[in-house]
Amino acid sequence: MLQRFAFACLALLALGISAQAAAQADGAANSIFLVARSEMRDPNFQQTVVLVTHPRRGGPWGVIINRPLNLRLAQILPEYESLKGRNDFVYFGGPVERTGLVFMVRSSKPVAGASALLNDVYALSNPDAVDALLRRPGSIQVMRVYAGYAGWAPGQLQAEIARGGWHVLPADAETIFQKDAAAIWPELIERASGRQARYPIRD
């Protein structure tokens, strides 16, 4: 099963099909988790879990979901009244454009101007849009904020997966917004290893 899922992800990335279109076609989630293998040497991604999506244009991109920083969002965006009193920590999202912010919100309703990553998970980059959401009680259930992101050139990510640099798992909202960030990688590496033990990839 894991083998089929990984091959399907490779095929989607290679063909440049948007994850959202693929999800609509087969009912699958439109984003995946990349779980760094224990042997990962790149310090940017050691013991990381990356939420990855593939837009209609450009290469795949994603954010590391398990590296919180000792920095609160209200400290870097003090001009927004809606953030005062909130305890949102900023996470290290990846090595690309580290001064830029990616906002991930969970909402039962579509979020205007946002990119849908899962059925109830949306990504935004405009702080004003997030401020407007926060001013409407009940519009979002939970939020994560990432500084920077991870990006790949066309063909780069599928090559990394094919070489065995990553485990590939279906993405889910519960893991993205899990409170204990330190537990995410150990839990998913165990899940991925267990699946591969049951469904070994054959040459």
PDB file of C-alpha atoms in Angstrom:
ATOM      1  CA  MET A   1       0.000   0.000   0.000  1.00  0.00           C
ATOM      2  CA  LEU A   2       2.762   2.453   0.943  1.00  0.00           C
ATOM      3  CA  GLN A   3       4.612   1.479  -2.218  1.00  0.00           C
ATOM      4  CA  ARG A   4       1.577   2.236  -4.377  1.00  0.00           C
ATOM      5  CA  PHE A   5       1.046   5.556  -2.577  1.00  0.00           C
ATOM      6  CA  ALA A   6       4.674   6.608  -3.051  1.00  0.00           C
ATOM      7  CA  PHE A   7       4.601   5.672  -6.732  1.00  0.00           C
ATOM      8  CA  ALA A   8       1.380   7.644  -7.186  1.00  0.00           C
ATOM      9  CA  CYS A   9       3.010  10.712  -5.616  1.00  0.00           C
ATOM     10  CA  LEU A  10       6.002  10.333  -7.905  1.00  0.00           C
ATOM     11  CA  ALA A  11       3.743  10.118 -10.918  1.00  0.00           C
ATOM     12  CA  LEU A  12       1.816  13.241  -9.946  1.00  0.00           C
ATOM     13  CA  LEU A  13       4.994  15.216  -9.344  1.00  0.00           C
ATOM     14  CA  ALA A  14       6.579  14.043 -12.581  1.00  0.00           C
ATOM     15  CA  LEU A  15       3.532  14.928 -14.632  1.00  0.00           C
ATOM     16  CA  GLY A  16       3.151  18.304 -12.946  1.00  0.00           C
ATOM     17  CA  ILE A  17      -0.504  17.608 -12.105  1.00  0.00           C
ATOM     18  CA  SER A  18      -1.821  19.850  -9.368  1.00  0.00           C
ATOM     19  CA  ALA A  19      -2.454  18.061  -6.098  1.00  0.00           C
ATOM     20  CA  GLN A  20      -5.854  19.677  -5.853  1.00  0.00           C
ATOM     21  CA  ALA A  21      -6.917  18.392  -9.258  1.00  0.00           C
ATOM     22  CA  ALA A  22      -5.652  14.942  -8.369  1.00  0.00           C
ATOM     23  CA  ALA A  23      -7.609  14.994  -5.141  1.00  0.00           C
ATOM     24  CA  GLN A  24     -10.784  15.922  -6.976  1.00  0.00           C
ATOM     25  CA  ALA A  25     -10.166  13.132  -9.452  1.00  0.00           C
ATOM     26  CA  ASP A  26      -9.647  10.259  -7.025  1.00  0.00           C
ATOM     27  CA  GLY A  27     -10.878  11.575  -3.670  1.00  0.00           C
ATOM     28  CA  ALA A  28      -7.416  11.459  -2.099  1.00  0.00           C
ATOM     29  CA  ALA A  29      -5.930  14.149   0.112  1.00  0.00           C
ATOM     30  CA  ASN A  30      -4.237  16.790  -2.003  1.00  0.00           C
ATOM     31  CA  SER A  31      -1.062  17.088   0.067  1.00  0.00           C
ATOM     32  CA  ILE A  32       1.479  14.629   1.418  1.00  0.00           C
ATOM     33  CA  PHE A  33       3.914  14.346   4.290  1.00  0.00           C
ATOM     34  CA  LEU A  34       7.587  13.863   3.558  1.00  0.00           C
ATOM     35  CA  VAL A  35       9.203  12.228   6.571  1.00  0.00           C
ATOM     36  CA  ALA A  36      12.984  12.557   6.630  1.00  0.00           C
ATOM     37  CA  ARG A  37      14.700   9.218   6.963  1.00  0.00           C
ATOM     38  CA  SER A  38      17.083   8.729   9.870  1.00  0.00           C
ATOM     39  CA  GLU A  39      19.995   8.875   7.420  1.00  0.00           C
ATOM     40  CA  MET A  40      19.079  12.367   6.145  1.00  0.00           C
ATOM     41  CA  ARG A  41      22.286  14.435   5.968  1.00  0.00           C
ATOM     42  CA  ASP A  42      20.931  17.845   5.009  1.00  0.00           C
ATOM     43  CA  PRO A  43      20.817  19.800   8.311  1.00  0.00           C
ATOM     44  CA  ASN A  44      17.826  21.771   7.045  1.00  0.00           C
ATOM     45  CA  PHE A  45      15.748  18.604   6.969  1.00  0.00           C
ATOM     46  CA  GLN A  46      17.174  16.216   9.557  1.00  0.00           C
ATOM     47  CA  GLN A  47      14.350  14.701  11.628  1.00  0.00           C
ATOM     48  CA  THR A  48      11.749  16.828   9.887  1.00  0.00           C
ATOM     49  CA  VAL A  49       8.242  16.298   8.577  1.00  0.00           C
ATOM     50  CA  VAL A  50       7.355  18.454   5.581  1.00  0.00           C
ATOM     51  CA  LEU A  51       3.823  19.134   4.408  1.00  0.00           C
ATOM     52  CA  VAL A  52       4.105  19.285   0.612  1.00  0.00           C
ATOM     53  CA  THR A  53       1.688  20.334  -2.097  1.00  0.00           C
ATOM     54  CA  HIS A  54       2.049  20.817  -5.852  1.00  0.00           C
ATOM     55  CA  PRO A  55       0.375  23.903  -7.366  1.00  0.00           C
ATOM     56  CA  ARG A  56      -0.795  24.119 -10.952  1.00  0.00           C
ATOM     57  CA  ARG A  57       2.206  26.262 -11.816  1.00  0.00           C
ATOM     58  CA  GLY A  58       5.760  25.788 -10.626  1.00  0.00           C
ATOM     59  CA  GLY A  59       7.385  23.050  -8.621  1.00  0.00           C
ATOM     60  CA  PRO A  60       6.242  21.462  -5.366  1.00  0.00           C
ATOM     61  CA  TRP A  61       6.606  23.434  -2.169  1.00  0.00           C
ATOM     62  CA  GLY A  62       5.934  22.847   1.493  1.00  0.00           C
ATOM     63  CA  VAL A  63       6.649  23.766   5.094  1.00  0.00           C
ATOM     64  CA  ILE A  64       8.406  21.922   7.898  1.00  0.00           C
ATOM     65  CA  ILE A  65       5.748  21.359  10.541  1.00  0.00           C
ATOM     66  CA  ASN A  66       7.820  20.225  13.531  1.00  0.00           C
ATOM     67  CA  ARG A  67      10.405  22.965  14.186  1.00  0.00           C
ATOM     68  CA  PRO A  68       8.937  25.663  16.439  1.00  0.00           C
ATOM     69  CA  LEU A  69      11.063  28.733  17.071  1.00  0.00           C
ATOM     70  CA  ASN A  70      11.349  30.692  20.295  1.00  0.00           C
ATOM     71  CA  LEU A  71       9.394  33.516  18.709  1.00  0.00           C
ATOM     72  CA  ARG A  72       5.766  34.568  18.937  1.00  0.00           C
ATOM     73  CA  LEU A  73       3.843  35.948  15.986  1.00  0.00           C
ATOM     74  CA  ALA A  74       2.733  38.989  17.980  1.00  0.00           C
ATOM     75  CA  GLN A  75       6.398  39.955  18.404  1.00  0.00           C
ATOM     76  CA  ILE A  76       7.013  40.280  14.671  1.00  0.00           C
ATOM     77  CA  LEU A  77       3.581  41.655  13.732  1.00  0.00           C
ATOM     78  CA  PRO A  78       2.827  43.992  16.653  1.00  0.00           C
ATOM     79  CA  GLU A  79       0.652  46.253  14.513  1.00  0.00           C
ATOM     80  CA  TYR A  80      -2.181  43.706  14.358  1.00  0.00           C
ATOM     81  CA  GLU A  81      -4.603  44.071  17.250  1.00  0.00           C
ATOM     82  CA  SER A  82      -6.074  40.633  16.567  1.00  0.00           C
ATOM     83  CA  LEU A  83      -2.773  39.007  17.564  1.00  0.00           C
ATOM     84  CA  LYS A  84      -2.505  40.633  20.964  1.00  0.00           C
ATOM     85  CA  GLY A  85      -3.065  38.122  23.716  1.00  0.00           C
ATOM     86  CA  ARG A  86      -2.522  35.160  21.391  1.00  0.00           C
ATOM     87  CA  ASN A  87       0.312  32.692  21.928  1.00  0.00           C
ATOM     88  CA  ASP A  88       1.007  31.640  18.355  1.00  0.00           C
ATOM     89  CA  PHE A  89       4.625  30.526  18.014  1.00  0.00           C
ATOM     90  CA  VAL A  90       6.389  30.865  14.677  1.00  0.00           C
ATOM     91  CA  TYR A  91       7.806  27.664  13.169  1.00  0.00           C
ATOM     92  CA  PHE A  92      10.824  27.294  10.902  1.00  0.00           C
ATOM     93  CA  GLY A  93       9.129  26.431   7.621  1.00  0.00           C
ATOM     94  CA  GLY A  94      12.175  25.920   5.437  1.00  0.00           C
ATOM     95  CA  PRO A  95      15.346  27.443   4.012  1.00  0.00           C
ATOM     96  CA  VAL A  96      13.681  29.474   1.227  1.00  0.00           C
ATOM     97  CA  GLU A  97      12.669  33.107   1.924  1.00  0.00           C
ATOM     98  CA  ARG A  98      13.075  32.798   5.672  1.00  0.00           C
ATOM     99  CA  THR A  99      11.791  36.324   6.257  1.00  0.00           C
ATOM    100  CA  GLY A 100       8.460  35.504   4.600  1.00  0.00           C
ATOM    101  CA  LEU A 101       5.516  34.033   6.494  1.00  0.00           C
ATOM    102  CA  VAL A 102       3.154  31.215   5.570  1.00  0.00           C
ATOM    103  CA  PHE A 103      -0.056  30.985   7.591  1.00  0.00           C
ATOM    104  CA  MET A 104      -1.781  27.621   7.888  1.00  0.00           C
ATOM    105  CA  VAL A 105      -5.353  27.655   9.177  1.00  0.00           C
ATOM    106  CA  ARG A 106      -7.932  24.973   9.799  1.00  0.00           C
ATOM    107  CA  SER A 107     -11.490  25.860   8.872  1.00  0.00           C
ATOM    108  CA  SER A 108     -14.647  23.898   8.183  1.00  0.00           C
ATOM    109  CA  LYS A 109     -15.531  26.432   5.486  1.00  0.00           C
ATOM    110  CA  PRO A 110     -13.523  27.570   2.426  1.00  0.00           C
ATOM    111  CA  VAL A 111     -11.204  30.493   3.163  1.00  0.00           C
ATOM    112  CA  ALA A 112     -11.299  33.271   0.574  1.00  0.00           C
ATOM    113  CA  GLY A 113      -7.952  33.980  -1.067  1.00  0.00           C
ATOM    114  CA  ALA A 114      -6.302  30.892   0.425  1.00  0.00           C
ATOM    115  CA  SER A 115      -4.828  27.773  -1.164  1.00  0.00           C
ATOM    116  CA  ALA A 116      -6.595  24.575  -0.100  1.00  0.00           C
ATOM    117  CA  LEU A 117      -4.046  21.966   0.999  1.00  0.00           C
ATOM    118  CA  LEU A 118      -6.493  19.498   2.553  1.00  0.00           C
ATOM    119  CA  ASN A 119     -10.262  19.484   2.852  1.00  0.00           C
ATOM    120  CA  ASP A 120     -10.110  21.730   5.918  1.00  0.00           C
ATOM    121  CA  VAL A 121      -6.567  23.146   5.814  1.00  0.00           C
ATOM    122  CA  TYR A 122      -5.698  26.353   3.968  1.00  0.00           C
ATOM    123  CA  ALA A 123      -2.504  28.333   3.384  1.00  0.00           C
ATOM    124  CA  LEU A 124      -2.230  32.122   3.184  1.00  0.00           C
ATOM    125  CA  SER A 125       0.666  34.541   2.922  1.00  0.00           C
ATOM    126  CA  ASN A 126      -1.152  37.840   3.507  1.00  0.00           C
ATOM    127  CA  PRO A 127      -1.163  38.968   7.168  1.00  0.00           C
ATOM    128  CA  ASP A 128      -4.081  41.310   6.454  1.00  0.00           C
ATOM    129  CA  ALA A 129      -6.219  38.371   5.347  1.00  0.00           C
ATOM    130  CA  VAL A 130      -5.308  36.460   8.498  1.00  0.00           C
ATOM    131  CA  ASP A 131      -6.095  39.509  10.618  1.00  0.00           C
ATOM    132  CA  ALA A 132      -9.547  39.691   9.020  1.00  0.00           C
ATOM    133  CA  LEU A 133     -10.148  36.012   9.781  1.00  0.00           C
ATOM    134  CA  LEU A 134      -9.111  36.391  13.403  1.00  0.00           C
ATOM    135  CA  ARG A 135     -11.495  39.305  13.820  1.00  0.00           C
ATOM    136  CA  ARG A 136     -14.399  37.023  12.902  1.00  0.00           C
ATOM    137  CA  PRO A 137     -14.931  34.631  15.826  1.00  0.00           C
ATOM    138  CA  GLY A 138     -15.281  31.024  14.756  1.00  0.00           C
ATOM    139  CA  SER A 139     -13.939  31.559  11.242  1.00  0.00           C
ATOM    140  CA  ILE A 140     -10.868  29.410  11.920  1.00  0.00           C
ATOM    141  CA  GLN A 141     -10.319  26.610  14.412  1.00  0.00           C
ATOM    142  CA  VAL A 142      -6.539  26.754  14.813  1.00  0.00           C
ATOM    143  CA  MET A 143      -3.540  28.404  13.143  1.00  0.00           C
ATOM    144  CA  ARG A 144       0.146  27.716  12.552  1.00  0.00           C
ATOM    145  CA  VAL A 145       2.685  30.217  11.242  1.00  0.00           C
ATOM    146  CA  TYR A 146       5.879  29.320   9.382  1.00  0.00           C
ATOM    147  CA  ALA A 147       8.908  31.466   8.554  1.00  0.00           C
ATOM    148  CA  GLY A 148      10.243  30.379   5.186  1.00  0.00           C
ATOM    149  CA  TYR A 149       9.345  27.337   3.152  1.00  0.00           C
ATOM    150  CA  ALA A 150      10.890  24.436   1.259  1.00  0.00           C
ATOM    151  CA  GLY A 151      10.839  24.375  -2.530  1.00  0.00           C
ATOM    152  CA  TRP A 152      12.020  22.042  -5.263  1.00  0.00           C
ATOM    153  CA  ALA A 153      12.783  22.531  -8.931  1.00  0.00           C
ATOM    154  CA  PRO A 154      10.761  20.439 -11.396  1.00  0.00           C
ATOM    155  CA  GLY A 155      11.940  16.846 -11.132  1.00  0.00           C
ATOM    156  CA  GLN A 156      14.052  17.409  -8.019  1.00  0.00           C
ATOM    157  CA  LEU A 157      11.655  16.082  -5.414  1.00  0.00           C
ATOM    158  CA  GLN A 158      10.654  12.933  -7.262  1.00  0.00           C
ATOM    159  CA  ALA A 159      14.371  12.186  -7.677  1.00  0.00           C
ATOM    160  CA  GLU A 160      14.917  12.576  -3.919  1.00  0.00           C
ATOM    161  CA  ILE A 161      11.991  10.260  -3.186  1.00  0.00           C
ATOM    162  CA  ALA A 162      13.173   7.722  -5.744  1.00  0.00           C
ATOM    163  CA  ARG A 163      16.631   7.703  -4.113  1.00  0.00           C
ATOM    164  CA  GLY A 164      15.038   6.883  -0.781  1.00  0.00           C
ATOM    165  CA  GLY A 165      15.663  10.209   0.933  1.00  0.00           C
ATOM    166  CA  TRP A 166      12.117  10.470   2.235  1.00  0.00           C
ATOM    167  CA  HIS A 167       9.285   8.365   3.527  1.00  0.00           C
ATOM    168  CA  VAL A 168       5.976   9.412   1.952  1.00  0.00           C
ATOM    169  CA  LEU A 169       2.747   9.385   3.973  1.00  0.00           C
ATOM    170  CA  PRO A 170      -0.745  10.819   3.497  1.00  0.00           C
ATOM    171  CA  ALA A 171      -1.112  14.223   5.155  1.00  0.00           C
ATOM    172  CA  ASP A 172      -3.721  14.898   7.829  1.00  0.00           C
ATOM    173  CA  ALA A 173      -4.812  17.979   9.729  1.00  0.00           C
ATOM    174  CA  GLU A 174      -4.465  16.431  13.188  1.00  0.00           C
ATOM    175  CA  THR A 175      -0.726  15.938  12.704  1.00  0.00           C
ATOM    176  CA  ILE A 176      -0.192  19.407  11.224  1.00  0.00           C
ATOM    177  CA  PHE A 177      -1.738  21.100  14.252  1.00  0.00           C
ATOM    178  CA  GLN A 178      -0.457  18.685  16.887  1.00  0.00           C
ATOM    179  CA  LYS A 179       0.573  20.565  20.015  1.00  0.00           C
ATOM    180  CA  ASP A 180       3.646  18.467  20.787  1.00  0.00           C
ATOM    181  CA  ALA A 181       5.850  19.279  17.791  1.00  0.00           C
ATOM    182  CA  ALA A 182       8.723  17.204  19.161  1.00  0.00           C
ATOM    183  CA  ALA A 183       6.601  14.059  18.927  1.00  0.00           C
ATOM    184  CA  ILE A 184       5.655  14.426  15.257  1.00  0.00           C
ATOM    185  CA  TRP A 185       8.798  13.052  13.598  1.00  0.00           C
ATOM    186  CA  PRO A 186       9.220  10.038  15.943  1.00  0.00           C
ATOM    187  CA  GLU A 187       5.554   9.122  15.504  1.00  0.00           C
ATOM    188  CA  LEU A 188       5.610   9.374  11.717  1.00  0.00           C
ATOM    189  CA  ILE A 189       8.988   7.680  11.284  1.00  0.00           C
ATOM    190  CA  GLU A 190       7.626   4.762  13.303  1.00  0.00           C
ATOM    191  CA  ARG A 191       4.433   4.728  11.243  1.00  0.00           C
ATOM    192  CA  ALA A 192       6.357   4.850   7.969  1.00  0.00           C
ATOM    193  CA  SER A 193       8.825   2.169   9.036  1.00  0.00           C
ATOM    194  CA  GLY A 194       6.013  -0.082  10.197  1.00  0.00           C
ATOM    195  CA  ARG A 195       4.176   0.255   6.925  1.00  0.00           C
ATOM    196  CA  GLN A 196       7.287  -0.502   4.941  1.00  0.00           C
ATOM    197  CA  ALA A 197       7.905  -3.580   7.059  1.00  0.00           C
ATOM    198  CA  ARG A 198       4.429  -4.830   6.161  1.00  0.00           C
ATOM    199  CA  TYR A 199       4.635  -3.698   2.538  1.00  0.00           C
ATOM    200  CA  PRO A 200       8.334  -3.951   1.577  1.00  0.00           C
ATOM    201  CA  ILE A 201       9.345  -2.120  -1.595  1.00  0.00           C
ATOM    202  CA  ARG A 202      10.697  -4.593  -4.103  1.00  0.00           C
ATOM    203  CA  ASP A 203      13.358  -3.901  -6.689  1.00  0.00           C
TER     204      ASP A 203
END
